[in-house]
CSV table of C-alpha atoms in Angstrom, one decimal:
chain,number,residue,atom,x,y,z
A,1,UNK,CA,22.5,88.4,13.3
A,2,UNK,CA,22.3,85.0,14.9
A,3,UNK,CA,22.9,82.1,12.7
A,4,UNK,CA,20.1,80.0,12.7
A,5,UNK,CA,20.5,76.0,12.4
A,6,UNK,CA,17.8,73.8,11.3
A,7,UNK,CA,17.4,70.4,12.6
A,8,UNK,CA,18.7,68.8,9.0
A,9,UNK,CA,21.8,70.9,9.3
A,10,UNK,CA,22.8,70.0,12.7
A,11,UNK,CA,22.2,66.7,12.3
A,12,UNK,CA,24.3,66.5,9.1
A,13,UNK,CA,26.9,68.9,11.1
A,14,UNK,CA,27.0,66.1,13.8
A,15,UNK,CA,27.5,63.6,11.3
A,16,UNK,CA,30.4,65.1,9.6
A,17,UNK,CA,32.3,66.4,12.7
A,18,UNK,CA,31.9,63.6,15.0
A,19,UNK,CA,30.5,60.7,13.2
A,20,UNK,CA,27.9,60.3,16.1
A,21,UNK,CA,25.0,59.6,13.6
A,22,UNK,CA,25.0,57.2,10.9
A,23,UNK,CA,23.1,58.6,7.8
A,24,UNK,CA,20.1,56.0,8.5
A,25,UNK,CA,19.6,56.9,11.7
A,26,UNK,CA,19.8,60.9,10.5
A,27,UNK,CA,16.9,60.2,8.0
A,28,UNK,CA,14.9,58.3,10.7
A,29,UNK,CA,15.1,61.2,12.9
A,30,UNK,CA,14.4,63.7,10.3
A,31,UNK,CA,11.0,61.5,9.6
A,32,UNK,CA,10.1,61.3,13.4
A,33,UNK,CA,10.1,65.3,13.5
A,34,UNK,CA,8.2,65.5,10.2
A,35,UNK,CA,5.6,63.4,12.1
A,36,UNK,CA,5.7,65.4,15.2
A,37,UNK,CA,5.1,68.6,13.0
A,38,UNK,CA,1.8,66.9,11.6
A,39,UNK,CA,0.8,65.8,15.0
A,40,UNK,CA,1.4,69.5,16.3
A,41,UNK,CA,-0.6,71.0,13.2
A,42,UNK,CA,-3.6,68.5,14.7
A,43,UNK,CA,-3.2,69.4,18.2
A,44,UNK,CA,-3.3,73.0,17.5
A,45,UNK,CA,-6.6,73.0,15.6
A,46,UNK,CA,-8.3,71.5,18.6
A,47,UNK,CA,-12.3,71.7,18.5
A,48,UNK,CA,-11.7,73.0,14.5
A,49,UNK,CA,-10.1,70.1,13.5
A,50,UNK,CA,-12.7,68.0,15.6
A,51,UNK,CA,-10.2,66.0,17.2
A,52,UNK,CA,-10.9,66.7,20.7
A,53,UNK,CA,-12.9,64.1,22.9
A,54,UNK,CA,-12.5,60.1,23.4
A,55,UNK,CA,-12.6,57.6,20.5
A,56,UNK,CA,-14.9,55.3,22.2
A,57,UNK,CA,-12.2,52.7,22.6
A,58,UNK,CA,-9.5,51.3,25.0
A,59,UNK,CA,-5.8,50.8,24.3
A,60,UNK,CA,-3.8,47.9,25.5
A,61,UNK,CA,-3.6,48.9,28.9
A,62,UNK,CA,-7.2,49.3,29.3
A,63,UNK,CA,-7.2,53.1,29.3
A,64,UNK,CA,-9.8,55.2,27.3
A,65,UNK,CA,-8.2,56.5,23.9
A,66,UNK,CA,-8.8,59.8,23.1
A,67,UNK,CA,-9.4,60.7,19.2
A,68,UNK,CA,-5.6,62.1,19.3
A,69,UNK,CA,-4.1,59.5,20.7
A,70,UNK,CA,-5.3,57.3,17.6
A,71,UNK,CA,-4.4,60.1,15.3
A,72,UNK,CA,-0.8,60.7,16.6
A,73,UNK,CA,-0.3,56.7,16.4
A,74,UNK,CA,-1.5,56.2,12.8
A,75,UNK,CA,0.6,59.9,11.8
A,76,UNK,CA,3.9,58.1,13.2
A,77,UNK,CA,3.5,54.5,11.8
A,78,UNK,CA,2.3,55.9,8.2
A,79,UNK,CA,5.4,58.4,8.2
A,80,UNK,CA,8.1,55.7,9.5
A,81,UNK,CA,7.1,52.4,7.8
A,82,UNK,CA,8.0,53.1,4.3
A,83,UNK,CA,11.5,55.0,4.6
A,84,UNK,CA,13.7,52.1,4.5
A,85,UNK,CA,15.3,52.8,7.9
A,86,UNK,CA,13.0,50.6,10.2
A,87,UNK,CA,12.5,46.9,10.8
A,88,UNK,CA,9.5,47.6,13.1
A,89,UNK,CA,7.6,49.8,15.4
A,90,UNK,CA,6.0,49.6,19.0
A,91,UNK,CA,3.9,51.9,20.4
A,92,UNK,CA,2.1,52.3,23.5
A,93,UNK,CA,-1.3,52.1,21.9
A,94,UNK,CA,-0.7,49.0,20.3
A,95,UNK,CA,-0.8,45.6,21.6
A,96,UNK,CA,1.8,43.7,19.5
A,97,UNK,CA,4.5,45.3,17.4
A,98,UNK,CA,4.2,46.7,13.8
A,99,UNK,CA,6.7,45.1,11.1
A,100,UNK,CA,7.4,47.1,8.4
A,101,UNK,CA,5.3,45.8,5.4
A,102,UNK,CA,7.4,43.6,2.9
A,103,UNK,CA,6.4,46.3,0.2
A,104,UNK,CA,8.9,48.5,1.6
A,105,UNK,CA,12.8,48.0,2.1
A,106,UNK,CA,13.7,47.1,5.7
A,107,UNK,CA,16.0,48.9,8.1
A,108,UNK,CA,18.1,48.0,10.9
A,109,UNK,CA,16.5,50.3,13.5
A,110,UNK,CA,13.6,49.6,15.7
A,111,UNK,CA,11.2,52.8,16.9
A,112,UNK,CA,9.3,52.7,19.9
A,113,UNK,CA,7.0,55.5,20.7
A,114,UNK,CA,4.0,56.9,23.1
A,115,UNK,CA,2.6,58.8,20.2
A,116,UNK,CA,0.7,61.3,22.8
A,117,UNK,CA,1.6,61.4,26.2
A,118,UNK,CA,-0.4,63.4,28.9
A,119,UNK,CA,-3.9,62.8,26.6
A,120,UNK,CA,-5.7,63.4,29.5
A,121,UNK,CA,-4.5,67.1,29.2
A,122,UNK,CA,-5.9,67.2,25.3
A,123,UNK,CA,-9.1,68.9,25.9
A,124,UNK,CA,-8.3,71.4,28.8
A,125,UNK,CA,-5.3,72.8,26.2
A,126,UNK,CA,-2.4,71.9,28.4
A,127,UNK,CA,0.9,70.8,27.1
A,128,UNK,CA,1.2,67.3,25.7
A,129,UNK,CA,3.7,65.7,23.4
A,130,UNK,CA,5.4,62.6,21.9
A,131,UNK,CA,7.8,60.6,23.3
A,132,UNK,CA,10.4,58.1,21.1
A,133,UNK,CA,13.2,55.7,21.5
A,134,UNK,CA,15.4,54.2,19.1
A,135,UNK,CA,17.1,51.0,19.2
A,136,UNK,CA,19.1,48.7,16.9
A,137,UNK,CA,18.2,45.5,15.8
A,138,UNK,CA,20.3,42.6,16.8
A,139,UNK,CA,22.9,41.8,14.0
A,140,UNK,CA,22.1,38.5,12.0
A,141,UNK,CA,18.4,38.5,13.0
A,142,UNK,CA,16.7,37.5,9.7
A,143,UNK,CA,13.0,38.4,11.2
A,144,UNK,CA,11.7,40.7,13.8
A,145,UNK,CA,9.9,39.8,17.0
A,146,UNK,CA,8.9,41.2,20.2
A,147,UNK,CA,12.3,39.9,21.9
A,148,UNK,CA,14.1,42.3,19.6
A,149,UNK,CA,12.7,45.1,21.4
A,150,UNK,CA,13.4,43.7,25.0
A,151,UNK,CA,16.4,45.7,25.3
A,152,UNK,CA,18.0,47.9,28.4
A,153,UNK,CA,17.9,51.5,28.2
A,154,UNK,CA,21.4,51.3,27.8
A,155,UNK,CA,21.2,49.8,24.3
A,156,UNK,CA,19.3,53.1,23.0
A,157,UNK,CA,21.0,54.9,20.1
A,158,UNK,CA,18.8,57.9,20.4
A,159,UNK,CA,15.6,59.3,22.4
A,160,UNK,CA,13.6,62.3,22.1
A,161,UNK,CA,10.4,64.0,22.7
A,162,UNK,CA,8.3,66.6,21.1
A,163,UNK,CA,6.4,69.1,23.4
A,164,UNK,CA,3.2,70.7,22.0
A,165,UNK,CA,2.7,73.6,24.1
A,166,UNK,CA,2.9,77.7,23.4
A,167,UNK,CA,6.0,76.5,21.4
A,168,UNK,CA,6.2,73.0,19.7
A,169,UNK,CA,9.6,71.8,20.8
A,170,UNK,CA,12.0,68.9,19.9
A,171,UNK,CA,14.5,67.7,22.2
A,172,UNK,CA,16.9,64.9,21.2
A,173,UNK,CA,20.0,62.7,22.5
A,174,UNK,CA,22.2,60.6,20.8
A,175,UNK,CA,24.3,59.9,23.9
A,176,UNK,CA,26.5,62.9,23.6
A,177,UNK,CA,24.4,65.5,25.4
A,178,UNK,CA,21.3,67.2,24.9
A,179,UNK,CA,19.8,69.5,22.2
A,180,UNK,CA,16.6,71.5,21.8
A,181,UNK,CA,14.9,72.6,18.7
A,182,UNK,CA,12.1,75.1,18.2
A,183,UNK,CA,9.3,74.7,15.4
A,184,UNK,CA,9.4,77.6,12.9
A,185,UNK,CA,5.9,77.5,12.1
A,186,UNK,CA,6.4,80.5,9.1
A,187,UNK,CA,9.3,78.3,7.9
A,188,UNK,CA,8.0,74.9,8.6
A,189,UNK,CA,11.4,73.6,10.0
A,190,UNK,CA,12.8,73.0,13.6
A,191,UNK,CA,15.4,75.4,14.6
A,192,UNK,CA,18.4,75.0,17.0
A,193,UNK,CA,17.7,76.8,20.1
A,194,UNK,CA,19.4,75.3,22.8
A,195,UNK,CA,22.6,72.9,23.1
A,196,UNK,CA,24.4,71.2,25.7
A,197,UNK,CA,21.2,71.5,27.9
A,198,UNK,CA,22.3,70.9,31.7
A,199,UNK,CA,20.1,70.2,34.8
A,200,UNK,CA,21.2,71.6,38.0
A,201,UNK,CA,22.3,69.2,40.7
A,202,UNK,CA,20.3,70.8,43.3
A,203,UNK,CA,16.7,72.0,43.2
A,204,UNK,CA,13.8,73.7,45.3
A,205,UNK,CA,11.0,72.0,43.1
A,206,UNK,CA,9.4,68.6,43.0
A,207,UNK,CA,6.6,67.2,40.6
A,208,UNK,CA,4.2,64.4,42.3
A,209,UNK,CA,0.6,63.7,42.2
A,210,UNK,CA,-0.3,64.7,46.0
A,211,UNK,CA,-3.7,63.2,45.6
A,212,UNK,CA,-2.0,59.6,45.8
A,213,UNK,CA,-0.2,60.4,49.2
A,214,UNK,CA,-2.5,58.1,51.1
A,215,UNK,CA,-1.2,55.0,49.0
A,216,UNK,CA,2.6,56.0,49.0
A,217,UNK,CA,5.3,53.9,50.5
A,218,UNK,CA,7.2,55.0,53.4
A,219,UNK,CA,10.2,56.5,51.9
A,220,UNK,CA,8.3,58.6,49.5
A,221,UNK,CA,6.0,60.1,52.4
A,222,UNK,CA,9.1,60.8,54.2
A,223,UNK,CA,10.9,62.5,51.3
A,224,UNK,CA,7.7,64.8,50.2
A,225,UNK,CA,7.1,65.5,54.0
A,226,UNK,CA,10.8,66.6,54.4
A,227,UNK,CA,10.4,68.8,51.7
A,228,UNK,CA,7.0,70.4,52.5
A,229,UNK,CA,8.4,71.3,56.1
A,230,UNK,CA,10.4,74.1,54.4
A,231,UNK,CA,13.2,76.1,55.7
A,232,UNK,CA,12.3,75.2,59.0
A,233,UNK,CA,12.5,71.3,58.3
A,234,UNK,CA,15.4,69.0,57.8
A,235,UNK,CA,16.2,70.4,54.4
A,236,UNK,CA,16.5,73.9,55.5
A,237,UNK,CA,14.9,75.0,52.3
A,238,UNK,CA,11.8,75.9,51.0
A,239,UNK,CA,10.3,73.8,48.1
A,240,UNK,CA,7.9,74.5,45.4
A,241,UNK,CA,5.4,71.7,44.0
A,242,UNK,CA,4.6,71.3,40.2
A,243,UNK,CA,2.5,68.7,38.6
A,244,UNK,CA,1.1,69.1,35.1
A,245,UNK,CA,0.1,65.5,34.7
A,246,UNK,CA,1.9,65.0,31.5
A,247,UNK,CA,5.3,63.5,31.9
A,248,UNK,CA,6.5,65.1,29.0
A,249,UNK,CA,5.9,68.6,30.0
A,250,UNK,CA,6.8,67.7,33.6
A,251,UNK,CA,10.3,66.2,32.2
A,252,UNK,CA,10.7,69.3,29.9
A,253,UNK,CA,10.3,71.8,32.7
A,254,UNK,CA,12.9,69.9,34.5
A,255,UNK,CA,15.6,70.0,31.6
A,256,UNK,CA,14.9,73.8,31.4
A,257,UNK,CA,15.3,74.7,34.9
A,258,UNK,CA,15.8,71.9,37.0
A,259,UNK,CA,13.6,69.9,39.7
A,260,UNK,CA,12.7,66.3,40.5
A,261,UNK,CA,10.0,64.1,39.2
A,262,UNK,CA,8.6,61.2,40.6
A,263,UNK,CA,5.6,58.6,39.7
A,264,UNK,CA,6.2,56.1,42.3
A,265,UNK,CA,5.1,52.6,43.2
A,266,UNK,CA,1.9,52.9,45.2
A,267,UNK,CA,-0.4,50.5,47.2
A,268,UNK,CA,-3.3,51.1,44.8
A,269,UNK,CA,-1.9,48.3,42.4
A,270,UNK,CA,0.6,46.5,44.4
A,271,UNK,CA,1.4,43.9,42.1
A,272,UNK,CA,2.5,46.4,39.5
A,273,UNK,CA,6.0,47.7,39.8
A,274,UNK,CA,4.5,51.2,38.8
A,275,UNK,CA,2.3,53.4,36.4
A,276,UNK,CA,4.8,54.5,33.5
A,277,UNK,CA,5.8,52.1,30.7
A,278,UNK,CA,9.5,51.4,31.0
A,279,UNK,CA,10.2,51.0,27.1
A,280,UNK,CA,7.9,54.0,25.9
A,281,UNK,CA,8.3,56.5,28.7
A,282,UNK,CA,11.0,55.8,31.2
A,283,UNK,CA,13.9,54.7,29.1
A,284,UNK,CA,13.9,57.8,26.6
A,285,UNK,CA,13.3,60.3,29.7
A,286,UNK,CA,16.2,58.5,31.4
A,287,UNK,CA,18.4,58.7,28.5
A,288,UNK,CA,17.8,62.3,27.9
A,289,UNK,CA,18.0,63.2,31.9
A,290,UNK,CA,21.2,61.5,32.3
A,291,UNK,CA,22.6,63.0,29.2
A,292,UNK,CA,21.7,66.5,30.9
A,293,UNK,CA,23.7,65.5,34.0
A,294,UNK,CA,20.7,64.3,35.8
A,295,UNK,CA,19.6,60.8,37.0
A,296,UNK,CA,16.8,58.6,36.8
A,297,UNK,CA,15.9,55.4,38.9
A,298,UNK,CA,13.2,53.2,39.7
A,299,UNK,CA,13.5,54.5,43.4
A,300,UNK,CA,16.3,51.6,43.8
A,301,UNK,CA,18.4,51.0,40.8
A,302,UNK,CA,19.0,53.0,37.6
A,303,UNK,CA,16.5,52.8,35.1
A,304,UNK,CA,18.4,52.2,31.9
A,305,UNK,CA,20.1,49.1,33.6
A,306,UNK,CA,16.7,47.4,34.0
A,307,UNK,CA,16.1,44.4,31.7
A,308,UNK,CA,12.6,44.6,30.3
A,309,UNK,CA,10.7,41.1,30.2
A,310,UNK,CA,7.6,42.3,28.0
A,311,UNK,CA,6.6,45.0,25.8
A,312,UNK,CA,4.4,47.2,28.0
A,313,UNK,CA,6.3,46.6,31.2
A,314,UNK,CA,5.7,49.4,33.9
A,315,UNK,CA,7.8,51.0,36.2
A,316,UNK,CA,8.3,53.2,39.1
A,317,UNK,CA,10.4,56.6,38.2
A,318,UNK,CA,12.2,59.0,39.9
A,319,UNK,CA,14.1,61.3,37.7
A,320,UNK,CA,15.9,64.8,37.8
A,321,UNK,CA,18.3,66.8,39.5
A,322,UNK,CA,20.7,64.5,40.4
A,323,UNK,CA,21.2,65.3,44.1
A,324,UNK,CA,17.3,64.7,44.8
A,325,UNK,CA,17.2,61.7,42.7
A,326,UNK,CA,20.0,60.1,45.1
A,327,UNK,CA,18.2,61.3,48.1
A,328,UNK,CA,15.1,59.6,47.1
A,329,UNK,CA,16.7,56.5,46.1
A,330,UNK,CA,18.7,56.1,49.2
A,331,UNK,CA,15.6,56.6,51.4
A,332,UNK,CA,14.1,53.6,49.7
A,333,UNK,CA,17.2,51.2,49.8
A,334,UNK,CA,17.5,52.3,53.9
A,335,UNK,CA,13.9,51.4,54.2
A,336,UNK,CA,14.5,48.0,52.4
A,337,UNK,CA,17.4,47.6,55.0
A,338,UNK,CA,15.3,48.0,57.8
A,339,UNK,CA,12.4,45.5,56.7
A,340,UNK,CA,15.2,42.8,55.8
A,341,UNK,CA,16.6,43.2,59.7
A,342,UNK,CA,12.9,42.9,61.0
């Protein structure tokens, strides 16, 4: 019989054998995992739990909130604020940071999360998920402010996501590879199902919202046109397109079987660097993808090298199989050089 390793056992063994995971960080991740289980239950109930539909409010980005957006955000805050592991939290759904109340002990870590990524898919029963990232508060800092969160992705000590689909799967990295855990609903615990996850360097699959093609910049159009030309085109191979409109689901597919995901800058909002959030989505996903042997850029430079300037900063994202990400990035850099010459 195959030995079944629970999330807690895995984290303790990593802590004992390799010293990779400090105890406080391990306990924090266990709390996040328990919160994800609660969110998974709400997602699974669907209409029976009266959690579908909009909440009649907007988040800080001006996007209509779903009921489950608010529920997931509250679950993560309530689960994490009393444990003593955190100094503060930041969420895509909140304008400012949430400092751990004085009635609870304050820890050294900072938690950022997108409580329910892909919320446009909630009502149509398509995979959605929770994305999270963990940073350490600067040493010697007495209080906590937004500036404490403005660290590049390279400063992350852990990142992960939980995807709620046919299975509920938790994916984690601490900077030493990527591990996947599947929720055993009968036992109520996450069980290790894949370790040392690797993304193939090459792929024949891309994910992009084709409805925006008329707004794309030339390098993106060039890349997609070449892919669509198939075996008779310059790439000499046939590509398939996938687009779930839920970043967590698209990235999970890439971690499972390879591919490239593009959410580029486009001409609809030319003054914005991109659509996705650097702190809540791009950085944690870039960390996971790089740890699995892939790459992640903003189409010009490594995402995790970017220095954030604000809590809800947006960014263009190209991530997945390394060679494809490098090709898209090279096309953008070449286009920039050509423009500079003119």
